[in-house]
Amino acid sequence: MKTIIRIILLLSLVLTTQAQTPKHEVRAVWLTTIGGIDWPHSYSMTSQKQELIRILDQLQQAGINTVLIQARVRGTTIYPSSLEPWDGCLTGKPGTSPGYDALQFCIDECHKRGMECHAWIVTIPVGKWNTLGCKQLRQKFPKLIVKIGEEGYMNPEKSETGDYLAKICAEVTRKYDVDGIHLDYIRYPETWKLKVTRSQGRQFITDIVRKINRSVKALKPWVKVSCSPIGKYDDLSRYKSGGWNANTTVCQDAQGWLRDGLMDALFPMMYFQGNNFYPFVVNWKEFSYGRIIAPGLAVYMLHPKEKNWSLDIIQREMNVVRNEGLGYAFFRSKFFTDNTKSIYTFTKDFNAYPALIPPMTWAKKQAPSSVRNLEISRGMTADMLSWARAKDNSGGDYLLYNIYASETYPVNTDDAANLIAIRQRTESLSVPHRGRALNYAVTAIDRYGNESLAAFTPATNQGSHRKIDFRSLIMGKPKAKKMTTTKKAAKRKRR
């Protein structure tokens, strides 16, 4: 009964409530590389890097803090792997090196912007039967790959599948400073003829997840393990899934993975609206077990050649998930950065201030010590902040720093409006003051996201009291660019 009342109240808020900007919120985008449908759109290394920088600049300006980049595509990769060949999206020739490490480049550029970068690993599908990735896996494991139609799939009922996928994820975790391993299609294919019970099927998939979790956490326990389950976990008492759900249809017990500590976050693919969306949002939250839930929102549905949704559908969904204390993820990047139906413009206003990623308190709770010796040096055009390194209590490999500013002292670090820079690696920062007298606070965060108490420093002198635009203060004013909806229909990636 409590759940039903909550759903009714939630639906009543859909049209009436503008959610407040929170300090902690996952704001993610799936960056799809298969066929270069989000990125890249050329085979030139220089052009690819320039394009990715432009995309990440746009995402940063819109307040996005998490990039899920497709790193394992279909038994192929966008990084040099000892296990699988290069994907063809980078050169047009599968198996051919592009001359640089695209995953490393993306990680570095995300971190420069204070954004998390998660390696998106497509797990069970390995592509067309005679494509390079599938063919090499069939040669390596003659009885492991199953053909359904023209496609090849790793057999989830074979223990070798979990072993191999765990090696893939361990390779990425060991070699790269990723913030997360994001599993896609970690389930039975919808066309699979299941010959075991649903319970047995769920156990097979869970065994794969457990092996991946152990391989990642043994190397870097702060790396988030997440997945993108089917958007409806199962039928609800009053709202049915229409025969398409995670738990029963494809044996994907995502809520159980949260409960058992096998997942740190879920990004459910909630590409629906109305009663197919809101009651299931409540269900995901009720069974989150204190972990991160960031529903995937179908911004691709806004496009006239998809479902031609009106913008208000996504706007309402964004307001509701924020009111519920959840994050969100856009599928997919190009529909967002192309400003389809003005979704990019809306999101820039919706994300008025930066947001931190919720801390992984279920893994570690002790925060770092406060930074020491916070000093401010006033220049003609900028304040130069510097501080001494804080002490990490988590066992992580390094600390990051958040910087706050306001015209009141002490700075309120609980207010997202005062965040001007997040996840900075260095122990100094130049802040253009434009004649304002700003007070500052600096905190340290560990790799789990635990934030220290703040160190404060007051303004050095009195300045003007013009309104502070923190987005341009640190990021700079964006170049004028006319945003238009995409003129070419982008092909939807098969999930």
CSV table of C-alpha atoms in Angstrom, one decimal:
chain,number,residue,atom,x,y,z
A,1,MET,CA,0.0,0.0,0.0
A,2,LYS,CA,2.9,2.4,0.8
A,3,THR,CA,4.4,1.8,-2.6
A,4,ILE,CA,1.1,2.5,-4.3
A,5,ILE,CA,0.6,5.8,-2.4
A,6,ARG,CA,4.1,6.8,-3.2
A,7,ILE,CA,3.6,6.2,-6.9
A,8,ILE,CA,0.4,8.3,-6.9
A,9,LEU,CA,2.2,11.2,-5.1
A,10,LEU,CA,5.1,10.9,-7.5
A,11,LEU,CA,2.8,11.1,-10.5
A,12,SER,CA,1.1,14.2,-9.0
A,13,LEU,CA,4.5,15.9,-8.8
A,14,VAL,CA,5.4,15.2,-12.5
A,15,LEU,CA,3.8,18.4,-13.9
A,16,THR,CA,4.2,20.7,-10.8
A,17,THR,CA,7.6,20.3,-9.3
A,18,GLN,CA,10.9,21.8,-10.5
A,19,ALA,CA,13.6,19.9,-8.7
A,20,GLN,CA,16.4,21.7,-6.8
A,21,THR,CA,19.9,21.2,-8.0
A,22,PRO,CA,21.6,18.6,-5.7
A,23,LYS,CA,25.2,18.5,-4.6
A,24,HIS,CA,25.5,14.8,-5.4
A,25,GLU,CA,24.1,13.4,-8.6
A,26,VAL,CA,25.2,11.1,-11.4
A,27,ARG,CA,24.8,12.8,-14.7
A,28,ALA,CA,25.9,10.4,-17.4
A,29,VAL,CA,26.1,10.0,-21.1
A,30,TRP,CA,26.6,6.8,-23.1
A,31,LEU,CA,29.2,7.5,-25.8
A,32,THR,CA,28.7,4.8,-28.4
A,33,THR,CA,31.6,3.8,-30.7
A,34,ILE,CA,30.1,0.9,-32.7
A,35,GLY,CA,30.1,2.1,-36.3
A,36,GLY,CA,31.2,5.5,-35.1
A,37,ILE,CA,27.6,6.5,-34.5
A,38,ASP,CA,28.4,8.8,-31.6
A,39,TRP,CA,32.2,9.0,-32.2
A,40,PRO,CA,34.4,8.9,-34.2
A,41,HIS,CA,33.2,10.3,-37.5
A,42,SER,CA,36.5,10.1,-39.3
A,43,TYR,CA,39.5,7.8,-39.6
A,44,SER,CA,42.1,10.5,-38.9
A,45,MET,CA,43.7,10.3,-35.5
A,46,THR,CA,44.0,14.1,-35.3
A,47,SER,CA,40.3,14.6,-36.3
A,48,GLN,CA,39.2,12.0,-33.9
A,49,LYS,CA,41.0,13.6,-31.0
A,50,GLN,CA,39.7,17.1,-31.9
A,51,GLU,CA,36.1,15.7,-32.2
A,52,LEU,CA,36.3,14.0,-28.8
A,53,ILE,CA,37.6,17.1,-27.2
A,54,ARG,CA,34.6,19.1,-28.6
A,55,ILE,CA,32.2,16.5,-27.4
A,56,LEU,CA,33.6,16.4,-23.9
A,57,ASP,CA,33.7,20.2,-23.8
A,58,GLN,CA,30.0,20.3,-24.6
A,59,LEU,CA,29.2,17.6,-22.0
A,60,GLN,CA,31.2,19.6,-19.3
A,61,GLN,CA,29.3,22.8,-20.2
A,62,ALA,CA,26.0,20.9,-19.6
A,63,GLY,CA,27.1,19.6,-16.2
A,64,ILE,CA,27.7,16.0,-17.2
A,65,ASN,CA,30.0,14.3,-14.8
A,66,THR,CA,30.2,10.7,-16.1
A,67,VAL,CA,31.1,9.4,-19.5
A,68,LEU,CA,30.4,5.7,-20.3
A,69,ILE,CA,32.6,5.1,-23.4
A,70,GLN,CA,32.1,1.9,-25.4
A,71,ALA,CA,35.5,0.3,-25.0
A,72,ARG,CA,34.7,-3.4,-25.9
A,73,VAL,CA,32.5,-3.3,-28.9
A,74,ARG,CA,31.8,-6.7,-30.4
A,75,GLY,CA,34.8,-8.9,-29.4
A,76,THR,CA,36.9,-5.9,-30.5
A,77,THR,CA,38.3,-3.0,-28.6
A,78,ILE,CA,39.2,0.7,-28.9
A,79,TYR,CA,42.4,0.1,-26.9
A,80,PRO,CA,45.4,-2.1,-27.5
A,81,SER,CA,44.4,-5.4,-25.9
A,82,SER,CA,46.4,-8.6,-25.5
A,83,LEU,CA,43.1,-10.5,-25.7
A,84,GLU,CA,41.1,-9.0,-28.6
A,85,PRO,CA,41.7,-7.1,-31.9
A,86,TRP,CA,41.1,-3.5,-32.6
A,87,ASP,CA,37.6,-2.5,-33.6
A,88,GLY,CA,37.2,-1.0,-37.0
A,89,CYS,CA,35.5,2.2,-35.9
A,90,LEU,CA,38.9,3.9,-35.5
A,91,THR,CA,40.4,3.0,-38.9
A,92,GLY,CA,37.7,1.4,-41.0
A,93,LYS,CA,39.8,-1.7,-40.9
A,94,PRO,CA,39.2,-4.2,-38.0
A,95,GLY,CA,42.4,-5.4,-36.4
A,96,THR,CA,44.4,-2.2,-37.5
A,97,SER,CA,45.9,0.1,-34.9
A,98,PRO,CA,44.8,3.8,-35.2
A,99,GLY,CA,48.2,4.9,-33.9
A,100,TYR,CA,47.0,5.9,-30.5
A,101,ASP,CA,45.1,4.5,-27.5
A,102,ALA,CA,41.6,5.9,-27.8
A,103,LEU,CA,40.5,4.7,-24.3
A,104,GLN,CA,43.5,6.3,-22.6
A,105,PHE,CA,42.9,9.6,-24.5
A,106,CYS,CA,39.3,9.7,-23.4
A,107,ILE,CA,40.2,8.9,-19.8
A,108,ASP,CA,42.8,11.7,-19.7
A,109,GLU,CA,40.5,14.3,-21.3
A,110,CYS,CA,37.6,13.3,-19.0
A,111,HIS,CA,39.8,13.7,-15.9
A,112,LYS,CA,41.1,17.1,-17.1
A,113,ARG,CA,37.4,18.2,-16.9
A,114,GLY,CA,36.7,16.7,-13.5
A,115,MET,CA,34.5,14.0,-15.1
A,116,GLU,CA,34.5,10.2,-14.4
A,117,CYS,CA,35.3,7.9,-17.3
A,118,HIS,CA,33.8,4.4,-17.2
A,119,ALA,CA,34.8,1.7,-19.7
A,120,TRP,CA,31.6,0.3,-21.3
A,121,ILE,CA,32.1,-3.4,-21.9
A,122,VAL,CA,29.6,-5.2,-24.2
A,123,THR,CA,29.7,-8.7,-22.8
A,124,ILE,CA,27.6,-11.5,-24.4
A,125,PRO,CA,27.2,-10.3,-28.1
A,126,VAL,CA,30.4,-10.6,-30.2
A,127,GLY,CA,29.1,-9.5,-33.6
A,128,LYS,CA,28.3,-11.0,-37.0
A,129,TRP,CA,29.4,-14.6,-37.3
A,130,ASN,CA,32.2,-13.9,-39.8
A,131,THR,CA,33.5,-10.6,-38.5
A,132,LEU,CA,37.0,-10.4,-37.0
A,133,GLY,CA,36.0,-10.3,-33.3
A,134,CYS,CA,33.6,-13.2,-33.5
A,135,LYS,CA,35.8,-15.3,-35.8
A,136,GLN,CA,38.9,-15.0,-33.5
A,137,LEU,CA,36.8,-16.0,-30.5
A,138,ARG,CA,35.5,-19.0,-32.3
A,139,GLN,CA,39.0,-20.0,-33.2
A,140,LYS,CA,40.1,-19.5,-29.6
A,141,PHE,CA,37.1,-21.2,-28.0
A,142,PRO,CA,35.5,-23.5,-30.6
A,143,LYS,CA,32.5,-24.5,-28.4
A,144,LEU,CA,31.9,-21.2,-26.6
A,145,ILE,CA,30.2,-19.1,-29.3
A,146,VAL,CA,26.6,-19.7,-30.2
A,147,LYS,CA,25.1,-18.6,-33.5
A,148,ILE,CA,21.7,-17.0,-33.5
A,149,GLY,CA,20.7,-15.8,-36.9
A,150,GLU,CA,23.7,-14.0,-38.3
A,151,GLU,CA,25.0,-13.0,-34.8
A,152,GLY,CA,27.5,-14.7,-32.5
A,153,TYR,CA,27.0,-14.8,-28.7
A,154,MET,CA,29.2,-16.0,-25.8
A,155,ASN,CA,27.3,-18.9,-24.1
A,156,PRO,CA,26.3,-17.6,-20.7
A,157,GLU,CA,25.9,-21.2,-19.5
A,158,LYS,CA,29.6,-22.1,-20.0
A,159,SER,CA,31.9,-21.2,-17.1
A,160,GLU,CA,34.6,-20.1,-19.6
A,161,THR,CA,32.4,-17.1,-20.6
A,162,GLY,CA,32.7,-15.6,-17.1
A,163,ASP,CA,36.4,-16.5,-16.9
A,164,TYR,CA,37.1,-14.8,-20.2
A,165,LEU,CA,35.0,-11.7,-19.5
A,166,ALA,CA,36.7,-11.3,-16.1
A,167,LYS,CA,40.0,-11.3,-17.9
A,168,ILE,CA,38.8,-8.6,-20.2
A,169,CYS,CA,37.6,-6.4,-17.3
A,170,ALA,CA,40.8,-7.1,-15.3
A,171,GLU,CA,43.0,-6.0,-18.3
A,172,VAL,CA,41.2,-2.7,-18.5
A,173,THR,CA,41.2,-2.2,-14.8
A,174,ARG,CA,44.9,-3.0,-14.5
A,175,LYS,CA,46.1,-0.9,-17.4
A,176,TYR,CA,43.8,2.2,-17.1
A,177,ASP,CA,42.8,4.7,-14.5
A,178,VAL,CA,39.1,4.1,-15.2
A,179,ASP,CA,36.5,5.1,-12.6
A,180,GLY,CA,34.2,2.3,-13.5
A,181,ILE,CA,33.6,-0.9,-15.5
A,182,HIS,CA,30.2,-0.7,-17.1
A,183,LEU,CA,28.7,-4.0,-18.3
A,184,ASP,CA,26.2,-4.0,-21.2
A,185,TYR,CA,24.1,-6.9,-22.4
A,186,ILE,CA,25.0,-8.9,-19.3
A,187,ARG,CA,22.0,-11.2,-19.8
A,188,TYR,CA,20.6,-13.9,-22.1
A,189,PRO,CA,19.9,-12.7,-25.7
A,190,GLU,CA,16.1,-12.2,-26.1
A,191,THR,CA,16.2,-14.7,-29.0
A,192,TRP,CA,17.9,-17.4,-26.9
A,193,LYS,CA,15.9,-20.6,-26.5
A,194,LEU,CA,16.2,-21.2,-22.8
A,195,LYS,CA,16.5,-24.9,-21.9
A,196,VAL,CA,17.1,-24.4,-18.1
A,197,THR,CA,14.8,-23.0,-15.5
A,198,ARG,CA,14.6,-19.2,-15.0
A,199,SER,CA,16.3,-19.7,-11.6
A,200,GLN,CA,19.2,-21.6,-13.2
A,201,GLY,CA,19.5,-19.0,-15.9
A,202,ARG,CA,19.7,-16.2,-13.4
A,203,GLN,CA,22.4,-18.1,-11.5
A,204,PHE,CA,24.5,-18.5,-14.7
A,205,ILE,CA,24.4,-14.7,-15.4
A,206,THR,CA,25.1,-13.9,-11.7
A,207,ASP,CA,28.1,-16.2,-11.8
A,208,ILE,CA,29.5,-14.2,-14.6
A,209,VAL,CA,28.9,-10.9,-12.7
A,210,ARG,CA,30.5,-12.3,-9.6
A,211,LYS,CA,33.7,-13.3,-11.5
A,212,ILE,CA,33.9,-9.9,-13.1
A,213,ASN,CA,33.4,-8.1,-9.8
A,214,ARG,CA,36.1,-10.2,-8.1
A,215,SER,CA,38.6,-9.5,-10.9
A,216,VAL,CA,38.0,-5.8,-10.8
A,217,LYS,CA,37.8,-5.3,-7.0
A,218,ALA,CA,41.0,-7.4,-6.4
A,219,LEU,CA,42.9,-4.9,-8.4
A,220,LYS,CA,41.2,-1.5,-7.6
A,221,PRO,CA,38.4,-1.8,-5.1
A,222,TRP,CA,37.4,1.8,-5.7
A,223,VAL,CA,36.5,1.1,-9.4
A,224,LYS,CA,32.7,1.1,-9.7
A,225,VAL,CA,31.2,-2.0,-11.2
A,226,SER,CA,27.9,-1.2,-12.9
A,227,CYS,CA,25.6,-2.4,-15.7
A,228,SER,CA,22.7,-1.3,-17.8
A,229,PRO,CA,19.8,-3.7,-17.1
A,230,ILE,CA,16.5,-3.9,-18.9
A,231,GLY,CA,14.5,-0.8,-17.7
A,232,LYS,CA,11.8,-2.8,-15.9
A,233,TYR,CA,13.1,-5.2,-13.3
A,234,ASP,CA,9.9,-7.3,-13.3
A,235,ASP,CA,6.2,-7.0,-13.2
A,236,LEU,CA,4.9,-4.9,-10.3
A,237,SER,CA,1.6,-5.6,-8.5
A,238,ARG,CA,-0.3,-3.0,-10.4
A,239,TYR,CA,1.9,-2.2,-13.4
A,240,LYS,CA,3.0,-5.0,-15.7
A,241,SER,CA,6.2,-5.0,-17.8
A,242,GLY,CA,4.5,-6.2,-21.0
A,243,GLY,CA,6.6,-9.3,-21.2
A,244,TRP,CA,9.9,-7.4,-21.4
A,245,ASN,CA,11.8,-7.2,-18.1
A,246,ALA,CA,15.2,-8.0,-16.6
A,247,ASN,CA,14.6,-10.6,-14.0
A,248,THR,CA,12.1,-13.0,-15.7
A,249,THR,CA,12.6,-12.4,-19.4
A,250,VAL,CA,16.4,-12.4,-19.7
A,251,CYS,CA,17.4,-13.7,-16.3
A,252,GLN,CA,19.1,-10.5,-15.2
A,253,ASP,CA,18.8,-10.2,-11.4
A,254,ALA,CA,20.2,-6.7,-11.2
A,255,GLN,CA,18.5,-5.8,-7.9
A,256,GLY,CA,20.0,-9.0,-6.4
A,257,TRP,CA,23.4,-7.9,-7.6
A,258,LEU,CA,23.0,-4.6,-5.6
A,259,ARG,CA,21.8,-6.5,-2.5
A,260,ASP,CA,24.8,-8.9,-2.7
A,261,GLY,CA,27.4,-6.3,-3.3
A,262,LEU,CA,28.2,-7.4,-6.8
A,263,MET,CA,27.2,-4.0,-8.3
A,264,ASP,CA,27.9,-0.5,-7.2
A,265,ALA,CA,25.6,1.2,-9.6
A,266,LEU,CA,22.8,0.5,-12.1
A,267,PHE,CA,21.9,2.4,-15.2
A,268,PRO,CA,18.5,0.8,-16.1
A,269,MET,CA,17.6,1.4,-19.8
A,270,MET,CA,14.2,3.1,-19.0
A,271,TYR,CA,13.4,4.1,-22.6
A,272,PHE,CA,9.7,4.5,-21.8
A,273,GLN,CA,7.2,7.2,-20.6
A,274,GLY,CA,4.2,7.5,-18.4
A,275,ASN,CA,3.1,4.4,-16.4
A,276,ASN,CA,5.8,2.4,-18.2
A,277,PHE,CA,8.4,4.7,-16.5
A,278,TYR,CA,7.4,6.3,-13.2
A,279,PRO,CA,6.2,3.2,-11.2
A,280,PHE,CA,9.4,1.4,-12.3
A,281,VAL,CA,11.6,4.3,-11.1
A,282,VAL,CA,10.1,3.9,-7.7
A,283,ASN,CA,10.8,0.2,-7.8
A,284,TRP,CA,14.4,0.6,-8.7
A,285,LYS,CA,14.8,3.1,-5.9
A,286,GLU,CA,13.1,0.9,-3.3
A,287,PHE,CA,15.5,-1.9,-4.0
A,288,SER,CA,18.7,0.1,-4.5
A,289,TYR,CA,20.2,-1.1,-1.2
A,290,GLY,CA,22.0,2.3,-0.8
A,291,ARG,CA,23.8,2.0,-4.1
A,292,ILE,CA,23.6,4.3,-7.1
A,293,ILE,CA,20.7,4.3,-9.5
A,294,ALA,CA,20.8,6.4,-12.6
A,295,PRO,CA,17.9,5.6,-15.0
A,296,GLY,CA,18.8,5.7,-18.7
A,297,LEU,CA,16.7,8.3,-20.5
A,298,ALA,CA,15.8,7.9,-24.2
A,299,VAL,CA,16.9,11.3,-25.7
A,300,TYR,CA,17.1,9.4,-29.0
A,301,MET,CA,13.3,9.1,-28.9
A,302,LEU,CA,13.1,12.9,-29.4
A,303,HIS,CA,14.3,12.6,-33.0
A,304,PRO,CA,11.7,12.8,-35.7
A,305,LYS,CA,13.0,9.5,-37.3
A,306,GLU,CA,12.7,7.7,-34.0
A,307,LYS,CA,9.5,8.2,-31.9
A,308,ASN,CA,9.4,12.0,-32.2
A,309,TRP,CA,8.8,12.5,-28.5
A,310,SER,CA,8.2,16.0,-27.3
A,311,LEU,CA,10.8,17.5,-25.1
A,312,ASP,CA,8.5,17.8,-22.1
A,313,ILE,CA,8.5,14.0,-21.8
A,314,ILE,CA,12.2,13.9,-21.0
A,315,GLN,CA,11.9,17.1,-18.9
A,316,ARG,CA,9.4,15.5,-16.6
A,317,GLU,CA,11.4,12.4,-16.3
A,318,MET,CA,14.5,14.4,-15.3
A,319,ASN,CA,12.6,16.3,-12.7
A,320,VAL,CA,11.2,13.1,-11.2
A,321,VAL,CA,14.4,11.2,-11.0
A,322,ARG,CA,16.1,14.2,-9.4
A,323,ASN,CA,13.2,14.5,-6.9
A,324,GLU,CA,13.7,10.9,-6.1
A,325,GLY,CA,17.4,11.5,-5.4
A,326,LEU,CA,18.5,9.4,-8.4
A,327,GLY,CA,20.9,10.2,-11.2
A,328,TYR,CA,20.3,9.9,-14.9
A,329,ALA,CA,22.1,8.8,-18.1
A,330,PHE,CA,21.4,9.9,-21.7
A,331,PHE,CA,21.2,7.4,-24.5
A,332,ARG,CA,22.9,8.5,-26.5
A,333,SER,CA,25.6,11.2,-26.8
A,334,LYS,CA,25.0,12.5,-30.3
A,335,PHE,CA,21.3,13.1,-29.9
A,336,PHE,CA,22.2,15.1,-26.8
A,337,THR,CA,25.0,17.2,-28.1
A,338,ASP,CA,23.1,17.8,-31.4
A,339,ASN,CA,20.5,19.5,-29.2
A,340,THR,CA,17.7,17.4,-30.5
A,341,LYS,CA,14.4,19.2,-29.6
A,342,SER,CA,16.6,21.6,-27.4
A,343,ILE,CA,17.5,18.8,-24.9
A,344,TYR,CA,21.0,20.2,-24.6
A,345,THR,CA,19.8,23.7,-24.0
A,346,PHE,CA,17.3,22.5,-21.3
A,347,THR,CA,20.0,20.4,-19.6
A,348,LYS,CA,22.4,23.3,-19.3
A,349,ASP,CA,19.7,25.2,-17.4
A,350,PHE,CA,18.6,22.1,-15.4
A,351,ASN,CA,22.2,21.6,-14.3
A,352,ALA,CA,22.8,25.1,-13.0
A,353,TYR,CA,25.7,24.0,-10.9
A,354,PRO,CA,28.3,21.1,-10.9
A,355,ALA,CA,27.5,17.9,-9.0
A,356,LEU,CA,29.7,15.4,-7.3
A,357,ILE,CA,29.3,11.6,-7.7
A,358,PRO,CA,27.6,10.0,-4.6
A,359,PRO,CA,30.3,8.4,-2.5
A,360,MET,CA,30.7,4.7,-2.3
A,361,THR,CA,30.1,4.6,1.5
A,362,TRP,CA,29.2,0.9,1.3
A,363,ALA,CA,32.9,0.2,0.4
A,364,LYS,CA,34.7,2.8,2.4
A,365,LYS,CA,33.5,5.5,4.9
A,366,GLN,CA,36.5,7.2,6.4
A,367,ALA,CA,37.1,10.5,4.6
A,368,PRO,CA,40.5,12.0,4.0
A,369,SER,CA,42.0,14.6,6.3
A,370,SER,CA,41.5,18.3,5.5
A,371,VAL,CA,43.9,20.0,3.2
A,372,ARG,CA,46.6,22.1,5.0
A,373,ASN,CA,48.0,25.5,4.5
A,374,LEU,CA,45.3,26.8,2.2
A,375,GLU,CA,46.6,30.1,0.8
A,376,ILE,CA,45.3,32.7,-1.6
A,377,SER,CA,47.4,35.1,-3.6
A,378,ARG,CA,45.5,38.0,-5.2
A,379,GLY,CA,46.5,38.9,-8.8
A,380,MET,CA,45.3,41.6,-11.1
A,381,THR,CA,42.8,39.2,-12.8
A,382,ALA,CA,42.9,36.0,-10.8
A,383,ASP,CA,43.2,34.6,-7.3
A,384,MET,CA,45.8,31.9,-7.1
A,385,LEU,CA,44.9,29.2,-4.6
A,386,SER,CA,47.4,26.7,-3.2
A,387,TRP,CA,47.3,24.1,-0.5
A,388,ALA,CA,49.3,21.2,1.0
A,389,ARG,CA,48.2,17.7,0.2
A,390,ALA,CA,45.6,16.0,2.4
A,391,LYS,CA,46.1,12.5,3.9
A,392,ASP,CA,44.3,9.7,2.3
A,393,ASN,CA,42.7,7.1,4.6
A,394,SER,CA,41.2,4.8,2.0
A,395,GLY,CA,44.2,3.0,0.5
A,396,GLY,CA,43.5,4.6,-2.9
A,397,ASP,CA,46.2,5.6,-5.3
A,398,TYR,CA,45.6,9.4,-5.2
A,399,LEU,CA,43.3,12.2,-3.9
A,400,LEU,CA,41.2,14.7,-5.8
A,401,TYR,CA,40.1,18.2,-4.7
A,402,ASN,CA,36.9,20.2,-4.8
A,403,ILE,CA,37.0,24.0,-4.7
A,404,TYR,CA,34.1,26.2,-3.5
A,405,ALA,CA,33.7,30.0,-3.6
A,406,SER,CA,31.2,32.6,-2.5
A,407,GLU,CA,30.9,36.2,-1.4
A,408,THR,CA,29.9,35.0,2.1
A,409,TYR,CA,32.3,33.6,4.8
A,410,PRO,CA,32.6,30.8,5.7
A,411,VAL,CA,31.7,29.3,2.4
A,412,ASN,CA,28.7,26.9,2.6
A,413,THR,CA,30.1,23.6,1.2
A,414,ASP,CA,26.7,21.9,1.4
A,415,ASP,CA,25.4,24.2,-1.3
A,416,ALA,CA,26.1,23.1,-4.9
A,417,ALA,CA,25.8,26.7,-6.0
A,418,ASN,CA,29.2,27.3,-4.4
A,419,LEU,CA,31.1,24.5,-6.3
A,420,ILE,CA,33.4,26.0,-8.9
A,421,ALA,CA,35.7,23.1,-9.7
A,422,ILE,CA,35.4,19.4,-9.0
A,423,ARG,CA,37.8,16.4,-8.9
A,424,GLN,CA,40.9,18.5,-9.5
A,425,ARG,CA,44.2,16.5,-9.3
A,426,THR,CA,46.6,19.4,-8.7
A,427,GLU,CA,47.1,21.2,-5.4
A,428,SER,CA,46.6,24.7,-6.9
A,429,LEU,CA,44.1,26.6,-9.0
A,430,SER,CA,43.9,29.9,-10.7
A,431,VAL,CA,40.4,31.5,-10.4
A,432,PRO,CA,39.6,34.6,-12.5
A,433,HIS,CA,38.0,37.0,-10.0
A,434,ARG,CA,36.9,39.8,-12.3
A,435,GLY,CA,37.0,42.3,-9.6
A,436,ARG,CA,35.1,40.3,-7.0
A,437,ALA,CA,36.1,39.5,-3.5
A,438,LEU,CA,35.6,35.8,-3.2
A,439,ASN,CA,36.0,33.5,-0.1
A,440,TYR,CA,37.2,30.0,-0.8
A,441,ALA,CA,37.0,26.5,0.6
A,442,VAL,CA,38.8,23.4,-0.5
A,443,THR,CA,38.0,19.8,0.3
A,444,ALA,CA,39.8,16.5,-0.6
A,445,ILE,CA,38.0,13.4,-1.9
A,446,ASP,CA,39.3,9.9,-2.2
A,447,ARG,CA,38.7,7.5,-5.0
A,448,TYR,CA,35.6,6.2,-3.3
A,449,GLY,CA,34.1,9.8,-3.3
A,450,ASN,CA,34.4,10.4,0.4
A,451,GLU,CA,34.9,14.1,1.0
A,452,SER,CA,37.0,15.7,3.8
A,453,LEU,CA,36.0,18.6,6.0
A,454,ALA,CA,36.7,21.9,4.3
A,455,ALA,CA,39.7,24.2,4.8
A,456,PHE,CA,38.6,27.9,4.4
A,457,THR,CA,40.3,31.1,3.4
A,458,PRO,CA,38.6,34.5,3.4
A,459,ALA,CA,38.7,37.1,0.6
A,460,THR,CA,41.8,39.2,0.5
A,461,ASN,CA,40.0,42.5,-0.1
A,462,GLN,CA,36.6,43.9,-0.9
A,463,GLY,CA,35.5,43.7,-4.6
A,464,SER,CA,32.4,44.2,-6.6
A,465,HIS,CA,29.2,42.3,-5.8
A,466,ARG,CA,28.2,41.3,-9.3
A,467,LYS,CA,26.4,38.0,-9.7
A,468,ILE,CA,28.9,35.1,-9.9
A,469,ASP,CA,28.7,32.9,-13.0
A,470,PHE,CA,30.6,29.9,-11.7
A,471,ARG,CA,30.3,28.0,-15.1
A,472,SER,CA,32.3,30.7,-16.9
A,473,LEU,CA,34.5,31.3,-13.9
A,474,ILE,CA,36.3,28.0,-14.3
A,475,MET,CA,35.2,26.5,-17.6
A,476,GLY,CA,35.4,29.8,-19.5
A,477,LYS,CA,32.7,31.2,-21.7
A,478,PRO,CA,31.7,28.7,-24.4
A,479,LYS,CA,32.2,29.7,-27.9
A,480,ALA,CA,29.1,30.9,-29.7
A,481,LYS,CA,27.7,27.9,-31.6
A,482,LYS,CA,24.4,27.5,-33.2
A,483,MET,CA,22.8,24.3,-31.9
A,484,THR,CA,20.5,22.5,-34.2
A,485,THR,CA,18.8,19.2,-34.2
A,486,THR,CA,20.7,16.5,-36.1
A,487,LYS,CA,19.9,16.6,-39.8
A,488,LYS,CA,20.9,13.0,-40.5
A,489,ALA,CA,19.1,10.2,-38.8
A,490,ALA,CA,21.6,8.5,-36.5
A,491,LYS,CA,21.3,4.8,-36.4
A,492,ARG,CA,20.2,3.4,-33.1
A,493,LYS,CA,22.7,1.0,-31.6
A,494,ARG,CA,21.4,-2.5,-31.0
A,495,ARG,CA,21.4,-3.0,-27.2
